[in-house]
Short mmCIF file of C-alpha atoms (C1' of nucleotides) in Angstrom, two decimals:
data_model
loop_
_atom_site.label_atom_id
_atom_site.label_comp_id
_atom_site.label_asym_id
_atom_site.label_seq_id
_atom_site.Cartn_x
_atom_site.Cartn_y
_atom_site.Cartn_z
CA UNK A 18 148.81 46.47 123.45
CA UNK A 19 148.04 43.59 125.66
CA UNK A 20 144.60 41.59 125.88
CA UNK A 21 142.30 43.26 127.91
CA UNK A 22 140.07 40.04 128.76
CA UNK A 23 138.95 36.33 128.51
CA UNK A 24 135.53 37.39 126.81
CA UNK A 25 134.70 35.66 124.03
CA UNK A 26 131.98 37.14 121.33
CA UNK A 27 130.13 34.17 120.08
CA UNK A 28 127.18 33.64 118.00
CA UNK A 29 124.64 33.90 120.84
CA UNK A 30 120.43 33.12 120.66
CA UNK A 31 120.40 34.60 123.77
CA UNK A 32 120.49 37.93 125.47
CA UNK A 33 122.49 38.73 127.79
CA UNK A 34 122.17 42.58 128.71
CA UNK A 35 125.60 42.92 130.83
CA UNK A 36 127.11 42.30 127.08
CA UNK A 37 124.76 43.61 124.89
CA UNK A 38 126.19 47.11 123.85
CA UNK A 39 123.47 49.32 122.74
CA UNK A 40 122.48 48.57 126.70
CA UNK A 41 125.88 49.45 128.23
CA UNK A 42 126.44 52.22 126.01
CA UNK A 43 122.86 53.61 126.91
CA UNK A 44 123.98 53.32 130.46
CA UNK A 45 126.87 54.72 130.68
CA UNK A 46 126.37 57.43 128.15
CA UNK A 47 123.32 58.49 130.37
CA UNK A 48 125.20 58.45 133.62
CA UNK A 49 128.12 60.19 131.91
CA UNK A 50 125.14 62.54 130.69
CA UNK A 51 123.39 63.40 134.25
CA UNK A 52 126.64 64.11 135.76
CA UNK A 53 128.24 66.27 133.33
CA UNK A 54 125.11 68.09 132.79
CA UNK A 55 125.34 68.65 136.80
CA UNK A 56 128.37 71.17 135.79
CA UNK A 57 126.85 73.34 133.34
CA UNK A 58 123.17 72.93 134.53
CA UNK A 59 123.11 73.02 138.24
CA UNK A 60 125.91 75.82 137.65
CA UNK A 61 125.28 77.66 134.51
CA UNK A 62 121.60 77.00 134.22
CA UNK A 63 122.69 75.36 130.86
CA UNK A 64 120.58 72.34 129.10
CA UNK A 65 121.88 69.99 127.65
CA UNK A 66 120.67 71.07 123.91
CA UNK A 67 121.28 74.51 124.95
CA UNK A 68 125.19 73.22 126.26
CA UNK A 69 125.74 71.52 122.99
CA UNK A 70 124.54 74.77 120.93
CA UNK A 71 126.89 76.63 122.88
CA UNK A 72 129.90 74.35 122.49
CA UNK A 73 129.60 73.88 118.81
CA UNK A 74 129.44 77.38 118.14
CA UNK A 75 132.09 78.32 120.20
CA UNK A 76 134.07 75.44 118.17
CA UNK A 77 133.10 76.14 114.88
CA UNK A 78 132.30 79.42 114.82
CA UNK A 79 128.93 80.89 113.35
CA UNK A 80 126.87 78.51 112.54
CA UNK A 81 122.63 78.69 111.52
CA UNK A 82 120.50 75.87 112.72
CA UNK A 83 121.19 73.47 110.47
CA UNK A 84 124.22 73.20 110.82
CA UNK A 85 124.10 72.26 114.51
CA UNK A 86 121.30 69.94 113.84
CA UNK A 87 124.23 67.70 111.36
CA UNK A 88 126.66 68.51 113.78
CA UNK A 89 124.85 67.79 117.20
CA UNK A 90 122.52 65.25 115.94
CA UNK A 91 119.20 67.25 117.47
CA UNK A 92 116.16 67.81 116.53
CA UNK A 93 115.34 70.86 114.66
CA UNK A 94 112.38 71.80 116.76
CA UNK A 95 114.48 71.55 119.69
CA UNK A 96 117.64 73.31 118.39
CA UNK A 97 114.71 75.94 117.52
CA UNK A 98 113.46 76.71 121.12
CA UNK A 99 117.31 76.48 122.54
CA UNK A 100 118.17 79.03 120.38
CA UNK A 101 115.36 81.25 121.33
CA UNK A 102 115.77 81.00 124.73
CA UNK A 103 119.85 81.70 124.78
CA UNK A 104 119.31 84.77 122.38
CA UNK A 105 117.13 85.73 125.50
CA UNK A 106 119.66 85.42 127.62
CA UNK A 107 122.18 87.53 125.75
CA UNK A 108 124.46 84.08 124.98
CA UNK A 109 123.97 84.83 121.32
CA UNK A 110 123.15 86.63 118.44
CA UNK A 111 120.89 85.82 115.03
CA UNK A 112 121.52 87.53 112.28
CA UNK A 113 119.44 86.65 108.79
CA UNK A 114 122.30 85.16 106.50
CA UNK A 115 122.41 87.32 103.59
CA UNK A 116 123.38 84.29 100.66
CA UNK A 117 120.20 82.71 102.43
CA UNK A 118 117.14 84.76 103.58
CA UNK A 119 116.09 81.49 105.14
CA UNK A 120 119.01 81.00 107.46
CA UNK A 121 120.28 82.64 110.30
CA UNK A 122 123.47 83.20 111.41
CA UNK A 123 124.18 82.14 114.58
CA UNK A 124 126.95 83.36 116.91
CA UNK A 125 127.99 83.53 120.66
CA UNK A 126 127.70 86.99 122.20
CA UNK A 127 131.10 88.15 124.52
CA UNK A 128 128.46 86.66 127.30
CA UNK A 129 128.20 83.29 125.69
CA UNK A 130 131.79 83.28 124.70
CA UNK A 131 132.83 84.11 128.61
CA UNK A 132 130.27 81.32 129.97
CA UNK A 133 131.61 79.06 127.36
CA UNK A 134 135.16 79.51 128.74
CA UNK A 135 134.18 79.32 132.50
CA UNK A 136 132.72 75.82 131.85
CA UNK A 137 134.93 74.20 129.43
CA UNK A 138 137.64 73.70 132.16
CA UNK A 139 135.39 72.20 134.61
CA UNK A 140 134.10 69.76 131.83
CA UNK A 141 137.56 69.12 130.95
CA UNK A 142 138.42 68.27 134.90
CA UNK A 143 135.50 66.18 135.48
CA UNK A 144 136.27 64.01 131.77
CA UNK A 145 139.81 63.79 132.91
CA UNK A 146 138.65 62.22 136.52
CA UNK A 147 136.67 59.94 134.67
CA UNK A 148 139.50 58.78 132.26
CA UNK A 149 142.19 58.40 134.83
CA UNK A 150 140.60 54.76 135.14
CA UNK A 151 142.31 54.36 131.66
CA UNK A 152 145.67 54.14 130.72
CA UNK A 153 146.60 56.57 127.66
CA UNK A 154 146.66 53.68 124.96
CA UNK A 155 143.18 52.56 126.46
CA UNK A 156 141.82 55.75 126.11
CA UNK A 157 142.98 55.88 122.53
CA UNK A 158 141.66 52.89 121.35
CA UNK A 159 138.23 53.48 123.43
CA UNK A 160 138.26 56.75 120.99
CA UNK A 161 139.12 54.23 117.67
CA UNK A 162 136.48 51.96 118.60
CA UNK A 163 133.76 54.54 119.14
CA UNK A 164 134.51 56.33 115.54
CA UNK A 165 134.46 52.53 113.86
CA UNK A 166 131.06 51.80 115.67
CA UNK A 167 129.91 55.18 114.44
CA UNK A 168 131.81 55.12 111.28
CA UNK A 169 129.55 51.62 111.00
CA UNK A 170 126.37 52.42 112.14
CA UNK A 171 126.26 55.13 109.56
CA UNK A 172 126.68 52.85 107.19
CA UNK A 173 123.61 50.86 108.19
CA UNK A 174 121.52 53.75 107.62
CA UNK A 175 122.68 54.71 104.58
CA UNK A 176 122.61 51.39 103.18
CA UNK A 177 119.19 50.05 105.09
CA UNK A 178 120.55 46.84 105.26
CA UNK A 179 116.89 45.66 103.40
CA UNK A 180 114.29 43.64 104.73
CA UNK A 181 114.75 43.45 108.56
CA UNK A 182 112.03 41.04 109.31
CA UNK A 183 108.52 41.16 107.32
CA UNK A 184 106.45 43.72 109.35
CA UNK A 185 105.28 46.41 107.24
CA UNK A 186 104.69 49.58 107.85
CA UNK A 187 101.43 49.65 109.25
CA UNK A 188 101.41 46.47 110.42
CA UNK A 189 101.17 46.08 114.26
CA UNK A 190 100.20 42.64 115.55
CA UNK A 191 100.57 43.88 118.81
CA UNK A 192 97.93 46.63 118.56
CA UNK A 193 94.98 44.27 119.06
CA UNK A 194 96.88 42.75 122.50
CA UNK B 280 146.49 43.52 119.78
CA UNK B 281 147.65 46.27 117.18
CA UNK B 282 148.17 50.40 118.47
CA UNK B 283 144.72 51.63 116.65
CA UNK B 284 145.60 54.81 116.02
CA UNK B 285 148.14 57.84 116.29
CA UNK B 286 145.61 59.82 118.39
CA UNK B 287 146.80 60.93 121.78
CA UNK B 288 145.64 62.16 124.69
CA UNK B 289 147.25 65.16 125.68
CA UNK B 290 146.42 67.59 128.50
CA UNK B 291 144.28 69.97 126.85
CA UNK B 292 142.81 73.18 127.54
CA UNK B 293 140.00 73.25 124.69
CA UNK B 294 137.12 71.68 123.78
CA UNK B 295 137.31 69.45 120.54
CA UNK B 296 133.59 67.99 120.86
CA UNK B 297 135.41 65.18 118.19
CA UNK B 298 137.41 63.95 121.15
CA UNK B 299 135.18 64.94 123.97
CA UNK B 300 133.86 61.32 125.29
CA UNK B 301 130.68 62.03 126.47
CA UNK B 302 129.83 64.04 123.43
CA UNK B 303 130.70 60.74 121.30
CA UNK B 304 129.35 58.28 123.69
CA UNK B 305 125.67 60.26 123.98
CA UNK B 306 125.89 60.65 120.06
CA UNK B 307 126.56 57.05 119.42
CA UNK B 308 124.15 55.77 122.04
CA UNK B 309 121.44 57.64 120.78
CA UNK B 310 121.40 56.56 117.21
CA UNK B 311 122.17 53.37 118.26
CA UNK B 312 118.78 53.50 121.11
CA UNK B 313 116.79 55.05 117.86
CA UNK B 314 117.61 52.23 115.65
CA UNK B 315 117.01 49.59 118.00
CA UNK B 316 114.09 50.86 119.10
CA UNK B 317 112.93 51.16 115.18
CA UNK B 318 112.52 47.01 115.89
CA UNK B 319 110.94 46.73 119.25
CA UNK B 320 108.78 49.79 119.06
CA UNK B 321 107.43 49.96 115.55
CA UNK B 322 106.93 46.52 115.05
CA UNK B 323 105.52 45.15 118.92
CA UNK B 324 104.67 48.26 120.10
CA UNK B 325 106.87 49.01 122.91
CA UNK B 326 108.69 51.93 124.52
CA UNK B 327 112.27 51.98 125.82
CA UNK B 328 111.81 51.97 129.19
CA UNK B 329 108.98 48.89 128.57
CA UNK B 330 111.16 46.85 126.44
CA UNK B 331 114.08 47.16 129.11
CA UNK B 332 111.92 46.03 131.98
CA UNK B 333 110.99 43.05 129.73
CA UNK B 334 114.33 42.03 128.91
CA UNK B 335 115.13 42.43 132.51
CA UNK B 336 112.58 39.93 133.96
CA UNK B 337 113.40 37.74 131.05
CA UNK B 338 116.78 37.95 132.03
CA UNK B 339 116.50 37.72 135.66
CA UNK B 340 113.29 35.89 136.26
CA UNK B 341 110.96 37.78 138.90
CA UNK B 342 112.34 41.07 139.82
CA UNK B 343 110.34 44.00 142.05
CA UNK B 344 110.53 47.14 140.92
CA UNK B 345 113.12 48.44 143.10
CA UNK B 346 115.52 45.92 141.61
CA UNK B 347 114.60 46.87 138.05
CA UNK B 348 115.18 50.41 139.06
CA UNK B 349 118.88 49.31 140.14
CA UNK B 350 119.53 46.87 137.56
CA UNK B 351 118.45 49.33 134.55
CA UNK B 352 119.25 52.40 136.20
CA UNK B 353 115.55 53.63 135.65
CA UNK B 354 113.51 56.18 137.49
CA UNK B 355 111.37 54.54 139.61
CA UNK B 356 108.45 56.63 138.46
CA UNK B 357 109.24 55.64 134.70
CA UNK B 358 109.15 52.28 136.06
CA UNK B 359 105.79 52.28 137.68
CA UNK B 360 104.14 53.32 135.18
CA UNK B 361 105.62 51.40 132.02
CA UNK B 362 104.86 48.10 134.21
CA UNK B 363 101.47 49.38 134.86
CA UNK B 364 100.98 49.42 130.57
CA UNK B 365 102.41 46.05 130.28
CA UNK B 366 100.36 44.82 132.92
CA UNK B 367 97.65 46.27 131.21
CA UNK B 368 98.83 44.48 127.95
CA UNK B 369 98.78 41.13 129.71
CA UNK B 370 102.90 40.76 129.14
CA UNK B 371 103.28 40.64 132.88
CA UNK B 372 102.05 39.83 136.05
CA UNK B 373 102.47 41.72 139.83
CA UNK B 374 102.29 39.75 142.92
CA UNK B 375 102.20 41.22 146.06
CA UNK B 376 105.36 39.63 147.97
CA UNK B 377 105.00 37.61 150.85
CA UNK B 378 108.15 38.92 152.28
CA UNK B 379 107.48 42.68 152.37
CA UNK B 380 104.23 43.48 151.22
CA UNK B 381 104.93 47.00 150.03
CA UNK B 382 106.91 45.14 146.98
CA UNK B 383 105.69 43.75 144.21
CA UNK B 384 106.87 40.48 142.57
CA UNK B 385 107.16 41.27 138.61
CA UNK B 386 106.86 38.36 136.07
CA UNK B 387 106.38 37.52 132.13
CA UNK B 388 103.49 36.36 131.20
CA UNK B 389 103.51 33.85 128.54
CA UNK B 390 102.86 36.59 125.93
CA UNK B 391 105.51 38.41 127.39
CA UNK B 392 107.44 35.74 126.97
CA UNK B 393 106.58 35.02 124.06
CA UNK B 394 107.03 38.76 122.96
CA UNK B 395 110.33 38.64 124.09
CA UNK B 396 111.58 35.57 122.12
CA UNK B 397 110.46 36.87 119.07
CA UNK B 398 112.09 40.14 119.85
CA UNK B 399 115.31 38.92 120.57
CA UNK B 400 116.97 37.52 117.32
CA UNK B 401 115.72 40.79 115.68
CA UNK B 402 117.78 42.71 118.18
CA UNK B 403 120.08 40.25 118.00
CA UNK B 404 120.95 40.62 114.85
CA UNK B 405 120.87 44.10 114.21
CA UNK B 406 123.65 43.64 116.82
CA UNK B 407 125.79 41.81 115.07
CA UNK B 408 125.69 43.64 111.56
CA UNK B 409 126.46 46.49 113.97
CA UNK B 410 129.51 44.86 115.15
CA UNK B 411 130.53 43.87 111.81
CA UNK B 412 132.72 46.33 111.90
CA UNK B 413 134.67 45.07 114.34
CA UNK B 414 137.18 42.46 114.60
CA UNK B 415 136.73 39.82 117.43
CA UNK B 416 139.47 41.59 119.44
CA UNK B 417 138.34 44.92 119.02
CA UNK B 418 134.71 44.09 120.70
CA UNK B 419 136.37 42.35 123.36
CA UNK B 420 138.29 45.24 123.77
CA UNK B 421 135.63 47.50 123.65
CA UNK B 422 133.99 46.07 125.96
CA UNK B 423 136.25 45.77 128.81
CA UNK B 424 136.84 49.68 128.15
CA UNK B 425 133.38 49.99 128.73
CA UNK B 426 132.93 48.33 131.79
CA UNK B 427 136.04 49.87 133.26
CA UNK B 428 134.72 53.32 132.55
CA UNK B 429 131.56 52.15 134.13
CA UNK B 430 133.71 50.88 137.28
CA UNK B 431 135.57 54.77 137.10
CA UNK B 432 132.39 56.21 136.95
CA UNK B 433 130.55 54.49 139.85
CA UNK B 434 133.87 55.19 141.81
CA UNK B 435 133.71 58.79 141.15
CA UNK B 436 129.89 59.06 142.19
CA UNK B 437 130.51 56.89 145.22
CA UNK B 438 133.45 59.23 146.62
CA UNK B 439 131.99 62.66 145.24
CA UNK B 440 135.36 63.67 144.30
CA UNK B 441 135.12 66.66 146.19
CA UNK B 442 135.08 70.32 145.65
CA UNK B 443 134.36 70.39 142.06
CA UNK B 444 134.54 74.08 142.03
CA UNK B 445 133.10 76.59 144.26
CA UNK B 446 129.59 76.98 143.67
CA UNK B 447 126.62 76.27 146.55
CA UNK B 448 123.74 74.85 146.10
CA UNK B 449 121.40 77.77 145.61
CA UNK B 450 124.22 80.02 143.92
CA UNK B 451 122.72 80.50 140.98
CA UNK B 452 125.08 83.48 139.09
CA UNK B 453 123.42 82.87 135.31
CA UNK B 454 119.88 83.14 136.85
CA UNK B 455 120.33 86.97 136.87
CA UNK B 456 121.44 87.35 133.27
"C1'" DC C 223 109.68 81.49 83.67
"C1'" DA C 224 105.86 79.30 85.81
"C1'" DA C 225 104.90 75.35 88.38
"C1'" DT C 226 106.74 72.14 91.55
"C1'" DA C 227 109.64 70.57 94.93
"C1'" DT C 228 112.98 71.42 98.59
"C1'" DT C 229 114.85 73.61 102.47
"C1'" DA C 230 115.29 76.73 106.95
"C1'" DG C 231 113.16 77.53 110.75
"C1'" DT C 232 108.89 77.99 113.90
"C1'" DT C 233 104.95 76.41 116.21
"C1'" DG C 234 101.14 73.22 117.91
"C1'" DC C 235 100.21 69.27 120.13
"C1'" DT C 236 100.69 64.75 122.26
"C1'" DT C 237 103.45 61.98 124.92
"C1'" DA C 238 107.50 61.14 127.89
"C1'" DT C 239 110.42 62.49 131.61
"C1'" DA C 240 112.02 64.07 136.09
"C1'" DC C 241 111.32 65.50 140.57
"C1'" DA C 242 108.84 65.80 144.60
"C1'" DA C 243 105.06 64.66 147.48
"C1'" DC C 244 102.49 61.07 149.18
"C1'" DT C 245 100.62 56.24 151.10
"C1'" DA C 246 101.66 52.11 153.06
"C1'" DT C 247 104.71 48.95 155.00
"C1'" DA C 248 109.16 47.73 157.23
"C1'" DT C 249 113.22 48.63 159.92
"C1'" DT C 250 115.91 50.91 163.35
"C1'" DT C 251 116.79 52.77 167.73
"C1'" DA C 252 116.24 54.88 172.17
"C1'" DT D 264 107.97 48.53 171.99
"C1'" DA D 265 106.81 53.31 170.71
"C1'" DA D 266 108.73 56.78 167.95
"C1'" DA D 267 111.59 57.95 164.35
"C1'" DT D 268 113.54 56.53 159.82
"C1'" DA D 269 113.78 54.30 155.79
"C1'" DT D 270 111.93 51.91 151.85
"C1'" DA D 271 108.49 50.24 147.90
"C1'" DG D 272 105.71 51.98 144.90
"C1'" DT D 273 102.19 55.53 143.06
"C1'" DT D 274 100.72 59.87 141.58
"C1'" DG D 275 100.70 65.08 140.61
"C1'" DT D 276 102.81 68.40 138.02
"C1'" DA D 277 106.01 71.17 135.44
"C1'" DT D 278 109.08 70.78 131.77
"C1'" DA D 279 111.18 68.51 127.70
"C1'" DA D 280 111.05 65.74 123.58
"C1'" DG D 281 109.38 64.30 119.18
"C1'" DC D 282 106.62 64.53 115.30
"C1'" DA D 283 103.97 66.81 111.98
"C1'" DA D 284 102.05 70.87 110.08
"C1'" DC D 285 103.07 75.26 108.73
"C1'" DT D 286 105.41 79.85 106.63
"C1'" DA D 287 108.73 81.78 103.96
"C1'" DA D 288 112.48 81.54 100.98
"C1'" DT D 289 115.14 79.07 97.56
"C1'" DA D 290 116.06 75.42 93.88
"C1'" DT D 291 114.65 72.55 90.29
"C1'" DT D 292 112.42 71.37 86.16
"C1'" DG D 293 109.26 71.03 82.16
#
DNA sequence: CAATATTAGTTGCTTATACAACTATATTTA
DNA sequence: TAAATATAGTTGTATAAGCAACTAATATTG
């Protein structure tokens, strides 16, 4: 795989936001965001919580709340109100899990199942538009480098990394400004 | 530069949220926005869209808001108003400019300033124990995939790629279930 | 096995966001 | 240059998000 550029990461004291990744990655994951969402919400009347319900039931099945809250990274209060209002819409079904009278069992109706498979295809164009600015390799390692960030930045919350400055909790200098 | 992985990208016809780029990229930018934002919103007290117009003056030197708007890809509503609380706060100035006096000339005060130079070596180096996991390559890497995905992305917004399906504007099929 | 703690999910409430409408100024064009 | 358009920024308003409090069920523990 050749070298893809002349940039250099030093040691830097300064900030420079065109290289500083949590910014481009904000960026471009919210731009990637409003435009996909212009498939399945302008279309489908889909948000994006209730999209991402949707498509990880339809890939892993039945699933209760909790589970798409580890999967999808949501919150639970919003996973809570999607759910309610695609049960109203017929896109799927609750059923109280019987090993846990907690739970619920979540599942796409034939309704949800058929919207799922009407969109997935246009998602699938529009990401394949988008990558056809990347050669195949690119797009592989683009994929590795995601999962090691992610892979990494799990690690930093599971391991706090301790003491990230001195402010404690509570303690808000900038609250008397 | 070594092949990363075995992974390939093959034309497919299902979902696999795993794979599905904008699924990963919204994921990882997320945790990564919550985390940062863990240093410049719990400790000085400042929002997202505040801390970004901060860094972007700081950056840039006196911006209006029009040019923060492009620059950060902000609404220009969300922009108003989080310079109106930092105005408040005393971390920046507005200046009527001479040019065209509907704009506004945007500056740090010395707090802000000052703000901002503390901030930055905290973000800084959460940064860098972020990109630990990455060889030197690799982040170059990264980040020219990045920005060429950005480039794709602009390219596809600029020339609406289109007929991306069949639906009008108004045509609405879900709204009846 | 009773008391305590944990977990699944819902709901209340405050704040943030997005979109459109609006004011004021600038630019274009007929 | 008057009229029509476009632009900078603000504000109103409906909806969404995020956090904490809550109910109900389940696990843990002394």
């Amino acid at each position: 795989m050749k070298e893809y550029s002349e940039a250099t990461r030093t040691v830097r004291s300064e900030l420079r936001l065109q290289s500083f990744l949590p910014y481009i990655l904000s960026k471009l994951a919210d731009t990637i965001s409003v435009e996909l969402s212009g498939i399945y919400g302008d279309e489908y009347g889909l948000s994006v919580p209730e999209w991402r319900i949707i498509a990880n039931l339809a890939q892993h099945g039945t699933l209760n709340a909790r589970q798409i809250v580890d999967f999808a990274g949501m919150e639970k209060s919003k996973v809570s109100r999607a759910v309610k209002r695609l049960t109203v819409r017929g896109l799927l079904t609750q059923q109280r899990a019987s090993v846990d009278n907690r739970a619920k069992d979540l599942a796409l109706t034939g309704a949800g199942e058929t919207l799922y498979r009407a969109i997935v295809p246009r998602v699938l164009a529009w990401e394949k538009t988008l990558l056809e600015g990347l050669e195949v390799g690119e797009y592989r390692d683009l994929l590795y480098l995601l999962e090691k960030l992610g892979r990494q930045l799990h690690l930093l919350n599971v391991a706090p990394a301790q003491e990230w400055g001195g402010a404690e909790p509570g303690d808000k200098p900038w609250a008397a400004a």
